[in-house]
């Protein structure tokens, strides 16, 4: 009888130790709320590639895709300027987890011009630094654009971009 009690006690102690080990291992992955950037502040100016003049009334659409998706739009003013405010969100992330990749697409369209689409990806969450796109050039519709130019268009938006890191 005494031996049976000792075996049960040893078995219970082993189970308790295993549970404690699992609890300690998982304590490093406790979710906690913190602020994350959905999109940084983005400012820019839409210009005619032909004349260099401001394009007023251009529609600028911002699409953000990460673990969730968001879409915003605005219109350029008389000087071609536009801006998107920074948006932040509170999330629960495990302490050791990396943020999900973040894809950003900026689409610019205006009557009489070919549309532009700019895309960039941040591998670990959305960038938090403000971005400036001072020279988003739109090609007039009467000027033909080749397929190569359309593909290059995705990246040329970023050539004029500056990102300020806090």
Short mmCIF file of C-alpha atoms in Angstrom, two decimals:
data_model
loop_
_atom_site.label_atom_id
_atom_site.label_comp_id
_atom_site.label_asym_id
_atom_site.label_seq_id
_atom_site.Cartn_x
_atom_site.Cartn_y
_atom_site.Cartn_z
CA UNK A 1 0.00 0.00 0.00
CA UNK A 2 2.82 2.38 0.93
CA UNK A 3 4.53 1.62 -2.42
CA UNK A 4 1.32 2.38 -4.34
CA UNK A 5 0.98 5.75 -2.58
CA UNK A 6 4.61 6.59 -3.41
CA UNK A 7 4.04 5.67 -7.08
CA UNK A 8 0.91 7.87 -7.26
CA UNK A 9 2.74 10.74 -5.54
CA UNK A 10 5.69 10.45 -7.95
CA UNK A 11 3.31 10.31 -10.93
CA UNK A 12 1.42 13.41 -9.69
CA UNK A 13 4.70 15.27 -9.15
CA UNK A 14 5.83 14.40 -12.69
CA UNK A 15 2.54 15.66 -14.15
CA UNK A 16 2.77 18.85 -12.08
CA UNK A 17 6.35 19.43 -13.24
CA UNK A 18 5.31 18.92 -16.88
CA UNK A 19 2.43 21.39 -16.50
CA UNK A 20 4.74 23.96 -14.88
CA UNK A 21 7.29 23.53 -17.68
CA UNK A 22 4.60 24.07 -20.33
CA UNK A 23 3.24 27.13 -18.49
CA UNK A 24 6.72 28.66 -18.24
CA UNK A 25 7.46 28.00 -21.90
CA UNK A 26 4.20 29.61 -22.98
CA UNK A 27 4.59 32.62 -20.69
CA UNK A 28 7.03 34.07 -23.25
CA UNK A 29 4.17 34.11 -25.80
CA UNK A 30 1.58 35.94 -23.75
CA UNK A 31 -0.42 38.27 -26.02
CA UNK A 32 -0.40 41.90 -25.02
CA UNK A 33 -2.10 44.93 -26.59
CA UNK A 34 0.07 47.48 -28.34
CA UNK A 35 -0.25 50.12 -31.01
CA UNK A 36 0.64 49.24 -34.61
CA UNK A 37 0.72 51.39 -37.73
CA UNK A 38 -1.97 50.57 -40.29
CA UNK A 39 -0.49 53.10 -42.70
CA UNK A 40 2.07 55.88 -42.34
CA UNK A 41 1.32 59.50 -43.13
CA UNK A 42 1.77 59.88 -46.89
CA UNK A 43 2.03 63.23 -48.65
CA UNK A 44 2.66 63.92 -52.29
CA UNK A 45 2.13 66.00 -55.36
CA UNK A 46 0.65 64.91 -58.70
CA UNK A 47 2.27 66.52 -61.75
CA UNK A 48 1.88 66.28 -65.52
CA UNK A 49 4.82 64.39 -67.05
CA UNK A 50 4.43 66.52 -70.19
CA UNK A 51 4.37 70.02 -68.67
CA UNK A 52 5.52 69.59 -65.06
CA UNK A 53 2.40 71.48 -63.96
CA UNK A 54 0.21 70.41 -61.04
CA UNK A 55 -2.71 68.08 -61.77
CA UNK A 56 -5.70 69.29 -59.76
CA UNK A 57 -8.57 66.93 -58.99
CA UNK A 58 -6.57 63.71 -59.38
CA UNK A 59 -8.07 60.82 -57.43
CA UNK A 60 -5.55 59.07 -55.19
CA UNK A 61 -6.48 55.70 -53.69
CA UNK A 62 -4.46 54.03 -50.93
CA UNK A 63 -4.93 50.29 -50.36
CA UNK A 64 -3.20 48.60 -47.42
CA UNK A 65 -3.10 44.81 -47.12
CA UNK A 66 -1.66 43.09 -44.06
CA UNK A 67 -3.45 40.75 -41.68
CA UNK A 68 -6.42 43.04 -42.43
CA UNK A 69 -7.16 45.39 -45.33
CA UNK A 70 -7.94 49.10 -45.41
CA UNK A 71 -8.72 51.52 -48.23
CA UNK A 72 -8.65 55.31 -48.27
CA UNK A 73 -9.00 57.89 -51.02
CA UNK A 74 -8.51 61.60 -51.50
CA UNK A 75 -8.30 64.20 -54.28
CA UNK A 76 -5.36 66.45 -55.16
CA UNK A 77 -5.83 70.18 -54.59
CA UNK A 78 -5.21 73.04 -57.07
CA UNK A 79 -1.44 72.68 -56.55
CA UNK A 80 -1.55 68.89 -57.04
CA UNK A 81 -0.94 68.20 -53.34
CA UNK A 82 -2.56 65.31 -51.48
CA UNK A 83 -2.16 63.73 -48.05
CA UNK A 84 -3.21 60.66 -46.11
CA UNK A 85 -3.10 60.82 -42.32
CA UNK A 86 -1.34 58.11 -40.34
CA UNK A 87 -3.72 55.48 -38.97
CA UNK A 88 -2.86 53.34 -35.96
CA UNK A 89 -4.65 50.41 -34.37
CA UNK A 90 -4.38 48.41 -31.16
CA UNK A 91 -3.69 44.72 -31.59
CA UNK A 92 -2.90 41.65 -29.57
CA UNK A 93 0.41 40.15 -30.66
CA UNK A 94 2.43 37.44 -29.01
CA UNK A 95 5.56 38.94 -27.50
CA UNK A 96 7.91 36.94 -29.75
CA UNK A 97 5.89 37.23 -32.96
CA UNK A 98 6.91 39.34 -35.94
CA UNK A 99 4.36 41.61 -37.54
CA UNK A 100 2.71 40.32 -40.73
CA UNK A 101 3.93 41.55 -44.14
CA UNK A 102 2.30 44.75 -45.33
CA UNK A 103 1.54 45.53 -48.97
CA UNK A 104 0.72 49.09 -50.01
CA UNK A 105 -0.73 50.19 -53.35
CA UNK A 106 -1.20 53.82 -54.32
CA UNK A 107 -3.33 54.41 -57.44
CA UNK A 108 -3.53 57.83 -59.10
CA UNK A 109 -6.00 58.75 -61.84
CA UNK A 110 -7.17 61.97 -63.46
CA UNK A 111 -9.25 62.81 -66.55
CA UNK A 112 -7.00 63.10 -69.62
CA UNK A 113 -4.13 61.10 -68.05
CA UNK A 114 -3.03 57.47 -67.87
CA UNK A 115 -3.51 55.97 -64.38
CA UNK A 116 -0.48 55.21 -62.19
CA UNK A 117 -0.17 52.36 -59.70
CA UNK A 118 2.65 52.23 -57.18
CA UNK A 119 3.24 49.18 -55.00
CA UNK A 120 5.65 48.48 -52.16
CA UNK A 121 5.91 45.79 -49.48
CA UNK A 122 7.24 45.92 -45.92
CA UNK A 123 8.15 42.39 -44.76
CA UNK A 124 7.47 42.91 -41.02
CA UNK A 125 4.42 45.11 -40.55
CA UNK A 126 3.45 48.43 -42.09
CA UNK A 127 6.04 51.18 -42.15
CA UNK A 128 5.54 53.80 -39.45
CA UNK A 129 7.72 56.55 -40.92
CA UNK A 130 5.99 59.31 -42.90
CA UNK A 131 6.44 59.12 -46.69
CA UNK A 132 6.72 61.95 -49.16
CA UNK A 133 6.07 61.45 -52.87
CA UNK A 134 6.85 64.92 -54.25
CA UNK A 135 6.77 64.07 -57.97
CA UNK A 136 4.08 61.57 -58.97
CA UNK A 137 4.09 62.16 -62.72
CA UNK A 138 0.99 61.36 -64.80
CA UNK A 139 1.42 60.78 -68.53
CA UNK A 140 -1.23 62.48 -70.72
CA UNK A 141 -3.54 60.06 -72.57
CA UNK A 142 -2.44 61.31 -76.01
CA UNK A 143 1.05 59.90 -75.32
CA UNK A 144 1.21 56.11 -75.71
CA UNK A 145 2.68 54.05 -72.86
CA UNK A 146 4.39 50.73 -73.57
CA UNK A 147 3.93 47.63 -71.41
CA UNK A 148 7.51 48.02 -70.12
CA UNK A 149 6.70 51.54 -68.94
CA UNK A 150 3.59 50.28 -67.15
CA UNK A 151 5.67 47.70 -65.25
CA UNK A 152 8.40 50.26 -64.46
CA UNK A 153 5.63 52.58 -63.26
CA UNK A 154 5.15 50.38 -60.19
CA UNK A 155 8.66 51.20 -58.98
CA UNK A 156 9.26 54.71 -60.33
CA UNK A 157 6.85 56.16 -57.77
CA UNK A 158 9.27 55.13 -55.06
CA UNK A 159 12.31 56.65 -56.77
CA UNK A 160 11.00 60.09 -55.83
CA UNK A 161 9.86 58.97 -52.38
CA UNK A 162 11.56 59.86 -49.15
CA UNK A 163 10.79 58.10 -45.92
CA UNK A 164 11.48 59.87 -42.66
CA UNK A 165 12.39 57.50 -39.84
CA UNK A 166 11.49 58.66 -36.34
#
